[in-house]
Amino acid sequence: MGQQKEKLVLIGNGMAGIRTIEEVLDHSPDTFEITIFGSEPHASYNRLQLSSVLQGGQSFAGIELNNADWYDENRIDLRTGETVEQIDSEAKTITTDSQLEFSYDKLIIATGSNPIFIPLPGADKEGVMAFRTINDCKKMMETAGRYKKAAVIGGGLLGLEAARGLLNLGMEVDVVHLAGRLMERQLDPTAAGLLKEELEAQGMNFFLEKDTSELFGNERVEGLRFQDGTQISADLVVMAVGVKPNIELAQCSGIHTNKGIIVDDHLRTNIPDIYAVGECAEHRDVVYALVKPIYKQAKVLGKEISGIGGSVYRGTVLSMQLKVSGVDVFSAGEFIPGEGQKSLTVFDELNDHYKKFVFHGDQLAGAILFGDTRDGMHALGQIVEDKDLSEEEKQALIHAVHPSYDRIAEMPQTELVCNCNAVSKGMIIETVQASGATSVEGIKKETNASGSCGSCKSAVAEMLDYIHSDRFDEAIEVASLCSCTDYTEEQIVEEIQVRELQTVQEVVSTLDWPIQEGCYICRDALPYYLGMIHPHLHLMEDKNAELQNDGTYTITPPLYGGFVSPEQLARVSALIKQFHLPDVTITSDQRLQLMGVKEGQLDTVWEQLGMPERSIKGFSVQPVETPSCACDPTETRALAFHLDKQLEFLQFPATVKIETKACAHDPKTTDLLIGRTTLGWEIHIGSNDLLYVAEETEDAFELVLALLQYYRQAASYRETLPRWVTKVGIIHVREIVLDNDFRNRLIKQLKTDASINENKTAIVKLDI
């Protein structure tokens, strides 16, 4: 007789709940007896593609996520058309509207959200409806066969998609919108104006800045009346003004709610063994209604349910890709420049192509693309990664608009094509080469690309055309370091070691660099690799000072862990007076900056500061940030002090931002977070990966040192710590740094490298 299975109950048969069950089945296929309740009388389907069905681009069968066979094959008891009305968390049972009672060991609430239905006078008349379910979709299609005039309240994405569908069904369509422009939360006035012109050309009529006061008619709606006294006629009124989390069941069951069902980083509610995921869940005051964060939540919850540790959900950078039928529109991040931001705009009026990029410093903060959206995913990746862009990369965003530019061919294989399911160009090439897929459906079946919001379907099709064209000559291989050479980074490192190359000049000469001066990539990368291989020969030479535009320098004294002693403060104060320094600032990472230092004063200033100089060239660990909350910070600041001091002379593949926290308050996304909890020190990488929980401070310190040394040795130049961990896998990293022998060797090498740099035994000027 087999072991008794635990009972796992899912309330909600939608995208978030089903993706969670898929994750559970991947990790623990034989652990649970699974029962799923869905209020709708269907198997699970992709709600985001209802508008495609309405527009005739998809069949109902085409948006089905899993058919009946899938539930049977996985021995899932699916109960459609049955609504759960009560949860008894003491008895661990649920009761349905059929008065049936089921017990559970673990319970997932994934009830999604409900459409907002404006309680206007006349809203209960026949012919007034929302657009949220398959039944809504069918009802609209039936109505279009008998009536001719429709009005859609809401000029957002869903409203415009519904309007486009009703147009396709032969109805005259008016769109009523309260704001002065369409999609005002995603588009600026120029893009919104272009969108309105295009949709008007397709046959839509728009009534902007119109506040509906009532819906008039007898039993059936006959029209809308506005606050300004004007009115329009309509046989069908569709309300598409947004959604709100469906949390009534949780509220009635003693589960804590706010805007949504409140969950922690493991998607747990306040009741043991009850979880919430998707549009009904509220995580750190945010309710997500986009596919990407919902699927990330499902991935974390799948592991949590399966008893696999090491994964937490810490929020998602919001971004959005839109596709209004017949018009290509992309919007992500901030699209109206705020304080300290600037925008770069290109408007090709002849072809109605509009591009706008908003920058915060050197980072892309947002983008709007209208007409030509081929660069959308590329821009989105740069926004999400908070990547500092070079001038060449900024200009490339604009130059891509040229018709001769082959965007698909030029895009790197790591770039995402499907953001919802994290499918890259390289993954699609691999899939085509391995499976012979020739259609978007074939790619979707193998990778899930285009299987969620569907907005990348055209990009996947374009990718397929490219792969099957004469232009395609790519192989799945690691890219070369830069355009100056065919050598990959790994090959270059091997050549340096085997041939005992010791200078940049030797590398570019021996490996036949066609341009001896190199480019901005190899000019930085080669000294870094030489420094890693020959730390005693290659050191960065400077005065720990940053040259400013006015010709003066800014000095940042090394205040370990943010501590400054009275003696150090007194020396700084004396220097300010002695050299008449005009400004002293406190940085965001809790350090002092002395500004306005003249070149001839640098040596004297450093001598009188009495602090060690270190190179600021290349990438390094930024000053470790320490807590600012009311919790006792003693241990945390001590840890930050020692990390700062141990890491200050080391170069890294990319800048590393570290934060130490005394508690879980006010969490912040950094490259590396070391937070004190009741269980010990939680070490998190990036926004999601938990490396380990160390009970003792010394253990946490050593694990961080080993992790960073392994990162120095194994990552590619400019590869960030979170991206490297994602590439090699958190499990692999954990295995390495938790192995006593590996960990001790890594720490020993790190300290050796730091010591060599500190002593500055030999400085070789890098002069390419």
Coordinates of N, CA, C and O in Angstrom, one line a residue, residues 547-706:
L547 N 37.5 62.8 -11.6 CA 37.7 64.1 -12.3 C 36.3 64.6 -12.6 O 35.5 63.9 -13.2
Q548 N 36.0 65.9 -12.3 CA 34.7 66.5 -12.6 C 34.9 67.4 -13.9 O 36.0 67.7 -14.3
N549 N 33.7 67.8 -14.4 CA 33.7 68.6 -15.6 C 34.5 70.0 -15.4 O 35.0 70.5 -16.4
D550 N 34.5 70.5 -14.2 CA 35.2 71.8 -14.0 C 36.7 71.6 -13.8 O 37.4 72.6 -13.4
G551 N 37.2 70.4 -13.9 CA 38.6 70.2 -13.8 C 39.1 69.8 -12.4 O 40.3 69.5 -12.1
T552 N 38.2 69.9 -11.4 CA 38.5 69.6 -10.0 C 38.2 68.1 -9.8 O 37.6 67.5 -10.7
Y553 N 38.6 67.6 -8.6 CA 38.3 66.2 -8.3 C 37.4 66.0 -7.1 O 37.3 66.9 -6.2
T554 N 36.7 64.9 -7.1 CA 35.9 64.5 -5.9 C 36.5 63.3 -5.2 O 36.8 62.3 -5.9
I555 N 36.7 63.4 -3.9 CA 37.3 62.3 -3.2 C 36.2 61.7 -2.3 O 35.5 62.4 -1.6
T556 N 36.2 60.4 -2.2 CA 35.3 59.7 -1.3 C 36.1 58.9 -0.3 O 36.6 57.8 -0.6
P557 N 36.3 59.4 0.9 CA 37.1 58.7 1.9 C 36.4 57.3 2.2 O 35.2 57.3 2.3
P558 N 37.2 56.3 2.4 CA 36.6 54.9 2.7 C 36.2 54.9 4.2 O 37.0 54.6 5.1
L559 N 34.9 55.1 4.4 CA 34.3 55.0 5.8 C 33.6 53.6 5.9 O 32.5 53.5 5.4
Y560 N 34.3 52.7 6.4 CA 33.9 51.3 6.4 C 32.5 51.1 7.1 O 32.4 51.6 8.3
G561 N 31.6 50.5 6.4 CA 30.3 50.3 7.0 C 29.5 51.6 7.3 O 28.5 51.6 8.0
G562 N 30.0 52.7 6.8 CA 29.3 54.0 7.1 C 29.7 54.6 8.4 O 29.2 55.7 8.8
F563 N 30.7 54.0 9.1 CA 31.2 54.6 10.3 C 32.2 55.7 10.1 O 33.0 55.6 9.2
V564 N 32.1 56.7 10.9 CA 33.1 57.8 10.9 C 33.5 58.1 12.3 O 32.6 58.4 13.1
S565 N 34.7 58.0 12.7 CA 35.1 58.3 14.0 C 35.3 59.8 14.2 O 35.4 60.6 13.3
P566 N 35.2 60.3 15.5 CA 35.4 61.7 15.8 C 36.7 62.3 15.2 O 36.8 63.4 14.7
E567 N 37.8 61.4 15.3 CA 39.1 61.9 14.8 C 39.1 62.0 13.2 O 39.6 63.0 12.7
Q568 N 38.4 61.1 12.6 CA 38.3 61.2 11.1 C 37.5 62.4 10.7 O 37.8 63.1 9.8
L569 N 36.4 62.6 11.4 CA 35.5 63.8 11.1 C 36.3 65.1 11.3 O 36.2 66.0 10.6
A570 N 37.1 65.1 12.4 CA 37.9 66.3 12.7 C 38.9 66.6 11.5 O 39.1 67.7 11.1
R571 N 39.5 65.5 11.0 CA 40.5 65.6 9.9 C 39.8 66.1 8.7 O 40.3 67.0 8.0
V572 N 38.6 65.6 8.4 CA 37.9 66.1 7.2 C 37.5 67.5 7.4 O 37.7 68.3 6.4
S573 N 37.1 67.9 8.6 CA 36.7 69.3 8.8 C 37.9 70.2 8.6 O 37.8 71.3 8.0
A574 N 39.1 69.8 9.1 CA 40.3 70.6 9.0 C 40.7 70.8 7.5 O 41.1 71.9 7.1
L575 N 40.5 69.7 6.8 CA 40.9 69.8 5.3 C 40.0 70.7 4.6 O 40.4 71.5 3.7
I576 N 38.7 70.7 4.9 CA 37.7 71.6 4.3 C 38.1 73.0 4.4 O 38.1 73.8 3.5
K577 N 38.5 73.3 5.7 CA 38.9 74.7 6.0 C 40.2 75.1 5.3 O 40.4 76.1 4.7
Q578 N 41.2 74.1 5.4 CA 42.5 74.4 4.9 C 42.5 74.6 3.4 O 43.2 75.5 2.9
F579 N 41.8 73.8 2.6 CA 41.8 73.9 1.2 C 40.6 74.6 0.6 O 40.3 74.6 -0.6
H580 N 39.8 75.2 1.5 CA 38.6 75.9 1.1 C 37.7 75.1 0.1 O 37.3 75.6 -0.9
L581 N 37.5 73.9 0.5 CA 36.6 73.0 -0.4 C 35.2 73.5 -0.4 O 34.6 73.7 0.7
P582 N 34.6 73.7 -1.5 CA 33.3 74.4 -1.6 C 32.2 73.5 -1.2 O 31.2 74.0 -0.6
D583 N 32.2 72.2 -1.4 CA 31.1 71.3 -1.1 C 31.5 70.0 -0.4 O 32.5 69.4 -0.8
V584 N 30.7 69.5 0.5 CA 30.8 68.2 1.1 C 29.4 67.6 1.0 O 28.4 68.2 1.5
T585 N 29.2 66.4 0.4 CA 27.9 65.8 0.3 C 27.9 64.5 1.0 O 28.9 63.8 1.1
I586 N 26.7 64.0 1.3 CA 26.5 62.7 1.9 C 25.8 61.9 0.8 O 24.7 62.2 0.3
T587 N 26.4 60.8 0.3 CA 25.9 60.0 -0.8 C 24.8 59.1 -0.3 O 24.5 58.9 0.9
S588 N 24.1 58.5 -1.3 CA 23.0 57.6 -1.0 C 23.5 56.3 -0.3 O 22.7 55.7 0.4
D589 N 24.8 56.0 -0.4 CA 25.3 54.8 0.3 C 26.0 55.3 1.6 O 27.0 54.6 2.0
Q590 N 25.6 56.4 2.1 CA 26.1 56.8 3.5 C 27.6 57.1 3.6 O 28.2 56.8 4.5
R591 N 28.1 57.8 2.5 CA 29.5 58.1 2.5 C 29.6 59.7 2.3 O 28.7 60.3 1.8
L592 N 30.8 60.2 2.7 CA 31.1 61.6 2.5 C 31.8 61.8 1.2 O 32.6 60.9 0.8
Q593 N 31.5 62.9 0.5 CA 32.3 63.2 -0.7 C 32.8 64.6 -0.6 O 32.1 65.5 -0.3
L594 N 34.2 64.7 -0.7 CA 34.8 66.0 -0.7 C 34.9 66.5 -2.1 O 35.6 65.9 -2.9
M595 N 34.3 67.6 -2.4 CA 34.2 68.1 -3.8 C 35.1 69.3 -4.0 O 35.4 70.1 -3.1
G596 N 35.6 69.5 -5.2 CA 36.3 70.7 -5.6 C 37.8 70.7 -5.2 O 38.5 71.7 -5.1
V597 N 38.3 69.4 -5.1 CA 39.8 69.3 -4.8 C 40.6 69.5 -6.1 O 40.3 68.9 -7.1
K598 N 41.6 70.3 -6.0 CA 42.4 70.5 -7.2 C 43.5 69.4 -7.3 O 43.9 68.8 -6.3
E599 N 43.9 69.2 -8.6 CA 44.8 68.1 -8.8 C 46.1 68.1 -8.0 O 46.6 67.1 -7.4
G600 N 46.6 69.3 -7.8 CA 47.9 69.5 -7.1 C 47.7 69.3 -5.6 O 48.6 69.2 -4.8
Q601 N 46.4 69.2 -5.1 CA 46.1 69.0 -3.7 C 45.9 67.6 -3.3 O 45.8 67.2 -2.2
L602 N 45.8 66.7 -4.3 CA 45.3 65.3 -4.1 C 46.2 64.5 -3.1 O 45.8 64.0 -2.1
D603 N 47.5 64.6 -3.4 CA 48.5 63.8 -2.5 C 48.4 64.3 -1.1 O 48.4 63.5 -0.1
T604 N 48.4 65.7 -0.9 CA 48.3 66.2 0.4 C 47.0 65.9 1.1 O 47.0 65.6 2.3
V605 N 45.9 66.0 0.4 CA 44.6 65.7 1.0 C 44.6 64.2 1.5 O 44.2 63.9 2.7
W606 N 45.1 63.3 0.7 CA 45.1 61.9 1.1 C 46.0 61.6 2.3 O 45.7 60.9 3.2
E607 N 47.2 62.3 2.2 CA 48.1 62.1 3.3 C 47.5 62.6 4.6 O 47.6 61.9 5.7
Q608 N 46.8 63.7 4.6 CA 46.3 64.3 5.9 C 45.0 63.5 6.3 O 44.7 63.5 7.5
L609 N 44.3 62.9 5.3 CA 43.2 62.1 5.7 C 43.6 60.9 6.5 O 42.9 60.4 7.4
G610 N 44.8 60.3 6.2 CA 45.3 59.2 6.9 C 44.5 57.9 6.6 O 44.4 57.0 7.4
M611 N 43.9 57.8 5.4 CA 43.1 56.7 5.0 C 43.7 56.1 3.8 O 44.3 56.7 3.0
P612 N 43.5 54.7 3.6 CA 44.1 54.1 2.4 C 43.4 54.5 1.1 O 42.2 54.6 1.0
E613 N 44.3 54.7 0.1 CA 43.8 54.9 -1.3 C 43.5 53.6 -1.9 O 44.1 52.6 -1.7
R614 N 42.5 53.6 -2.8 CA 42.3 52.5 -3.6 C 41.8 52.9 -5.0 O 41.3 54.0 -5.1
S615 N 42.0 52.0 -6.0 CA 41.6 52.4 -7.3 C 40.1 52.5 -7.4 O 39.3 51.8 -6.8
I616 N 39.6 53.5 -8.2 CA 38.2 53.6 -8.5 C 37.9 53.2 -9.9 O 36.8 53.3 -10.4
K617 N 39.0 52.8 -10.7 CA 38.7 52.4 -12.0 C 38.2 51.0 -12.1 O 38.3 50.2 -11.2
G618 N 37.5 50.6 -13.2 CA 36.9 49.3 -13.3 C 35.7 49.2 -12.3 O 35.2 50.1 -11.8
F619 N 35.3 47.9 -12.2 CA 34.1 47.7 -11.4 C 34.5 47.2 -10.0 O 35.6 46.5 -9.9
S620 N 33.8 47.5 -9.0 CA 34.1 47.1 -7.6 C 32.9 47.0 -6.8 O 31.7 47.2 -7.3
V621 N 33.0 46.5 -5.6 CA 31.9 46.5 -4.6 C 31.7 47.9 -4.1 O 32.6 48.6 -3.6
Q622 N 30.5 48.4 -4.3 CA 30.2 49.7 -3.8 C 30.1 49.7 -2.2 O 29.9 48.6 -1.7
P623 N 30.3 50.8 -1.6 CA 30.2 50.8 -0.1 C 29.0 50.1 0.4 O 27.9 50.4 -0.1
V624 N 29.2 49.2 1.3 CA 28.1 48.4 1.8 C 27.1 49.3 2.6 O 27.5 50.0 3.5
E625 N 25.8 49.2 2.2 CA 24.8 50.0 2.8 C 24.3 49.3 4.1 O 24.2 48.1 4.2
T626 N 24.1 50.1 5.1 CA 23.6 49.6 6.4 C 22.2 50.1 6.7 O 21.8 51.1 6.1
P627 N 21.5 49.5 7.7 CA 20.1 49.8 8.0 C 19.9 51.3 8.5 O 20.8 51.8 9.2
S628 N 18.7 51.8 8.2 CA 18.4 53.1 8.7 C 17.1 53.0 9.5 O 16.5 54.0 9.9
C629 N 16.6 51.8 9.8 CA 15.4 51.7 10.6 C 15.7 51.7 12.1 O 16.8 51.9 12.5
A630 N 14.6 51.5 12.9 CA 14.8 51.6 14.3 C 15.3 50.3 15.0 O 15.6 50.3 16.2
C631 N 15.5 49.3 14.2 CA 16.0 48.0 14.8 C 17.5 48.2 15.2 O 18.2 49.0 14.7
D632 N 17.9 47.3 16.2 CA 19.3 47.3 16.6 C 20.2 47.0 15.5 O 20.2 45.9 15.0
P633 N 21.1 48.0 15.1 CA 21.9 47.7 13.9 C 23.3 47.3 14.3 O 24.2 47.2 13.4
T634 N 23.6 47.0 15.5 CA 25.0 46.7 15.9 C 25.7 45.7 15.1 O 26.8 45.9 14.5
E635 N 25.1 44.5 15.1 CA 25.7 43.3 14.4 C 25.8 43.7 12.9 O 26.8 43.3 12.2
T636 N 24.7 44.3 12.3 CA 24.6 44.5 10.9 C 25.7 45.5 10.5 O 26.4 45.3 9.4
R637 N 25.9 46.5 11.3 CA 26.9 47.5 10.9 C 28.3 46.9 11.0 O 29.2 47.3 10.2
A638 N 28.5 46.1 12.0 CA 29.8 45.4 12.1 C 30.1 44.5 10.9 O 31.2 44.5 10.4
L639 N 29.1 43.8 10.4 CA 29.2 43.0 9.3 C 29.6 43.9 8.0 O 30.5 43.5 7.3
A640 N 28.8 45.0 7.9 CA 29.1 45.9 6.8 C 30.5 46.4 6.8 O 31.2 46.5 5.8
F641 N 31.0 46.8 8.0 CA 32.3 47.3 8.2 C 33.4 46.3 7.7 O 34.3 46.7 7.0
H642 N 33.2 45.1 8.1 CA 34.2 44.0 7.8 C 34.2 43.7 6.3 O 35.2 43.5 5.6
L643 N 33.0 43.7 5.7 CA 32.9 43.5 4.3 C 33.5 44.6 3.5 O 34.3 44.4 2.5
D644 N 33.2 45.8 3.9 CA 33.8 47.0 3.2 C 35.3 46.9 3.2 O 36.0 47.1 2.2
K645 N 35.9 46.6 4.4 CA 37.3 46.5 4.5 C 38.0 45.4 3.8 O 39.0 45.6 3.2
Q646 N 37.3 44.2 3.7 CA 37.9 43.1 3.0 C 37.8 43.2 1.5 O 38.7 42.7 0.8
L647 N 36.8 43.9 1.0 CA 36.6 43.9 -0.4 C 37.1 45.2 -1.1 O 37.0 45.3 -2.4
E648 N 37.6 46.2 -0.4 CA 37.9 47.5 -1.0 C 38.9 47.5 -2.1 O 38.9 48.4 -3.0
F649 N 39.8 46.6 -2.2 CA 40.9 46.6 -3.2 C 40.6 45.7 -4.4 O 41.5 45.5 -5.2
L650 N 39.5 45.1 -4.4 CA 39.2 44.1 -5.4 C 38.4 44.6 -6.6 O 37.5 45.4 -6.5
Q651 N 38.8 44.1 -7.8 CA 38.0 44.4 -9.0 C 37.0 43.3 -9.3 O 37.3 42.1 -9.0
F652 N 35.9 43.6 -9.9 CA 34.8 42.6 -10.1 C 34.4 42.7 -11.6 O 34.6 43.7 -12.2
P653 N 33.7 41.7 -12.1 CA 33.2 41.7 -13.5 C 32.2 42.9 -13.7 O 32.2 43.4 -14.8
A654 N 31.5 43.2 -12.7 CA 30.5 44.4 -12.8 C 30.4 44.9 -11.4 O 30.8 44.3 -10.4
T655 N 29.8 46.1 -11.3 CA 29.6 46.7 -10.0 C 28.7 45.9 -9.2 O 27.7 45.4 -9.7
V656 N 29.0 45.7 -7.9 CA 28.2 45.0 -7.0 C 27.7 45.9 -5.9 O 28.5 46.5 -5.2
K657 N 26.4 45.9 -5.8 CA 25.7 46.7 -4.7 C 25.3 45.7 -3.6 O 24.6 44.8 -3.8
I658 N 25.8 46.0 -2.4 CA 25.5 45.1 -1.2 C 24.8 46.0 -0.2 O 25.1 47.1 0.1
E659 N 23.8 45.3 0.4 CA 23.1 46.0 1.5 C 23.0 45.0 2.7 O 22.6 43.8 2.5
T660 N 23.2 45.5 3.9 CA 23.0 44.7 5.1 C 21.8 45.3 5.8 O 21.6 46.5 5.8
K661 N 20.9 44.4 6.3 CA 19.7 44.8 6.9 C 19.6 44.2 8.3 O 19.9 43.0 8.5
A662 N 19.1 45.0 9.3 CA 18.9 44.5 10.6 C 17.5 43.8 10.8 O 17.3 43.2 11.8
C663 N 16.7 43.9 9.8 CA 15.3 43.3 9.9 C 14.8 43.3 8.5 O 15.5 43.5 7.5
A664 N 13.5 42.9 8.4 CA 12.9 42.7 7.0 C 12.1 44.0 6.6 O 11.4 44.0 5.6
H665 N 12.3 45.1 7.4 CA 11.6 46.3 7.1 C 12.1 47.0 5.8 O 13.3 46.9 5.6
D666 N 11.3 47.6 5.1 CA 11.7 48.4 4.0 C 12.7 47.7 3.1 O 13.9 48.2 2.9
P667 N 12.4 46.5 2.6 CA 13.3 45.8 1.7 C 13.7 46.6 0.5 O 12.9 47.3 0.0
K668 N 14.9 46.3 0.0 CA 15.3 47.1 -1.2 C 16.1 46.1 -2.1 O 16.8 45.2 -1.7
T669 N 15.8 46.2 -3.4 CA 16.4 45.3 -4.3 C 17.9 45.7 -4.6 O 18.1 46.8 -5.1
T670 N 18.8 44.9 -4.3 CA 20.2 45.1 -4.6 C 20.8 43.9 -5.2 O 20.1 42.9 -5.4
D671 N 22.1 43.9 -5.5 CA 22.7 42.7 -6.1 C 22.8 41.6 -5.0 O 22.7 40.4 -5.3
L672 N 23.1 42.1 -3.8 CA 23.3 41.1 -2.7 C 22.8 41.7 -1.4 O 23.1 42.8 -1.0
L673 N 21.8 41.0 -0.8 CA 21.2 41.5 0.5 C 21.5 40.5 1.6 O 21.3 39.3 1.4
I674 N 22.0 41.0 2.7 CA 22.3 40.1 3.9 C 21.4 40.7 5.0 O 21.7 41.8 5.5
G675 N 20.3 40.0 5.3 CA 19.3 40.5 6.2 C 19.2 39.6 7.5 O 19.3 38.4 7.4
R676 N 19.2 40.3 8.6 CA 19.1 39.6 9.9 C 17.6 39.2 10.2 O 16.7 40.0 10.1
T677 N 17.3 37.9 10.4 CA 16.0 37.5 10.8 C 16.1 36.7 12.1 O 17.2 36.5 12.6
T678 N 15.0 36.2 12.6 CA 15.0 35.4 13.8 C 15.8 34.1 13.6 O 16.2 33.4 14.5
L679 N 15.9 33.6 12.3 CA 16.5 32.4 12.0 C 18.0 32.5 11.8 O 18.8 31.6 11.8
G680 N 18.5 33.7 11.6 CA 19.9 34.0 11.3 C 20.0 35.0 10.2 O 19.1 35.9 10.0
W681 N 21.1 34.9 9.4 CA 21.4 35.9 8.3 C 20.9 35.3 7.0 O 21.4 34.3 6.5
E682 N 19.9 35.9 6.4 CA 19.4 35.5 5.1 C 20.3 36.2 4.0 O 20.4 37.4 4.0
I683 N 20.8 35.4 3.1 CA 21.7 36.0 2.0 C 20.9 35.8 0.7 O 20.7 34.7 0.3
H684 N 20.5 36.9 0.2 CA 19.7 36.9 -1.1 C 20.5 37.5 -2.2 O 21.2 38.5 -2.0
I685 N 20.3 37.0 -3.4 CA 21.0 37.5 -4.6 C 20.0 38.0 -5.5 O 19.0 37.3 -5.9
G686 N 20.1 39.3 -5.9 CA 19.1 39.9 -6.8 C 17.8 40.0 -6.1 O 17.7 40.2 -4.9
S687 N 16.7 39.9 -6.9 CA 15.4 40.1 -6.3 C 14.7 38.9 -5.9 O 13.6 39.0 -5.3
N688 N 15.3 37.7 -6.0 CA 14.5 36.5 -5.8 C 15.3 35.4 -5.1 O 14.7 34.6 -4.4
D689 N 16.6 35.2 -5.4 CA 17.2 33.9 -5.0 C 17.8 34.0 -3.6 O 18.6 34.8 -3.3
L690 N 17.3 33.1 -2.8 CA 17.9 32.9 -1.4 C 19.0 32.0 -1.5 O 18.8 30.8 -1.8
L691 N 20.2 32.4 -1.2 CA 21.4 31.5 -1.2 C 21.4 30.6 0.0 O 21.6 29.4 -0.1
Y692 N 21.3 31.2 1.2 CA 21.4 30.4 2.4 C 21.0 31.3 3.6 O 20.9 32.5 3.5
V693 N 20.7 30.6 4.7 CA 20.4 31.3 6.0 C 21.5 30.8 6.9 O 21.5 29.6 7.3
A694 N 22.4 31.7 7.3 CA 23.5 31.4 8.1 C 23.2 31.8 9.6 O 22.8 32.9 9.8
E695 N 23.4 30.9 10.5 CA 23.0 31.2 11.9 C 24.0 32.2 12.5 O 23.6 33.0 13.3
E696 N 25.3 32.1 12.2 CA 26.3 32.9 12.8 C 26.8 34.0 11.9 O 26.8 33.8 10.7
T697 N 27.2 35.1 12.4 CA 27.7 36.2 11.6 C 28.9 35.9 10.8 O 29.1 36.2 9.7
E698 N 29.8 35.1 11.5 CA 31.0 34.7 10.8 C 30.8 33.8 9.6 O 31.4 33.9 8.6
D699 N 29.7 32.9 9.8 CA 29.4 32.1 8.6 C 28.9 32.9 7.5 O 29.2 32.6 6.3
A700 N 28.0 33.9 7.8 CA 27.5 34.8 6.7 C 28.6 35.5 6.0 O 28.6 35.6 4.8
F701 N 29.6 36.0 6.8 CA 30.7 36.8 6.3 C 31.5 35.9 5.3 O 31.8 36.3 4.2
E702 N 31.8 34.7 5.7 CA 32.6 33.8 4.9 C 31.8 33.3 3.6 O 32.4 33.2 2.5
L703 N 30.5 33.1 3.7 CA 29.8 32.7 2.6 C 29.7 33.8 1.5 O 29.8 33.6 0.3
V704 N 29.6 35.0 2.0 CA 29.6 36.2 1.1 C 30.9 36.3 0.4 O 31.0 36.5 -0.8
L705 N 32.0 36.2 1.1 CA 33.3 36.3 0.5 C 33.5 35.2 -0.5 O 34.0 35.4 -1.6
A706 N 33.1 34.0 -0.2 CA 33.3 32.9 -1.1 C 32.5 33.1 -2.4 O 32.9 32.8 -3.5

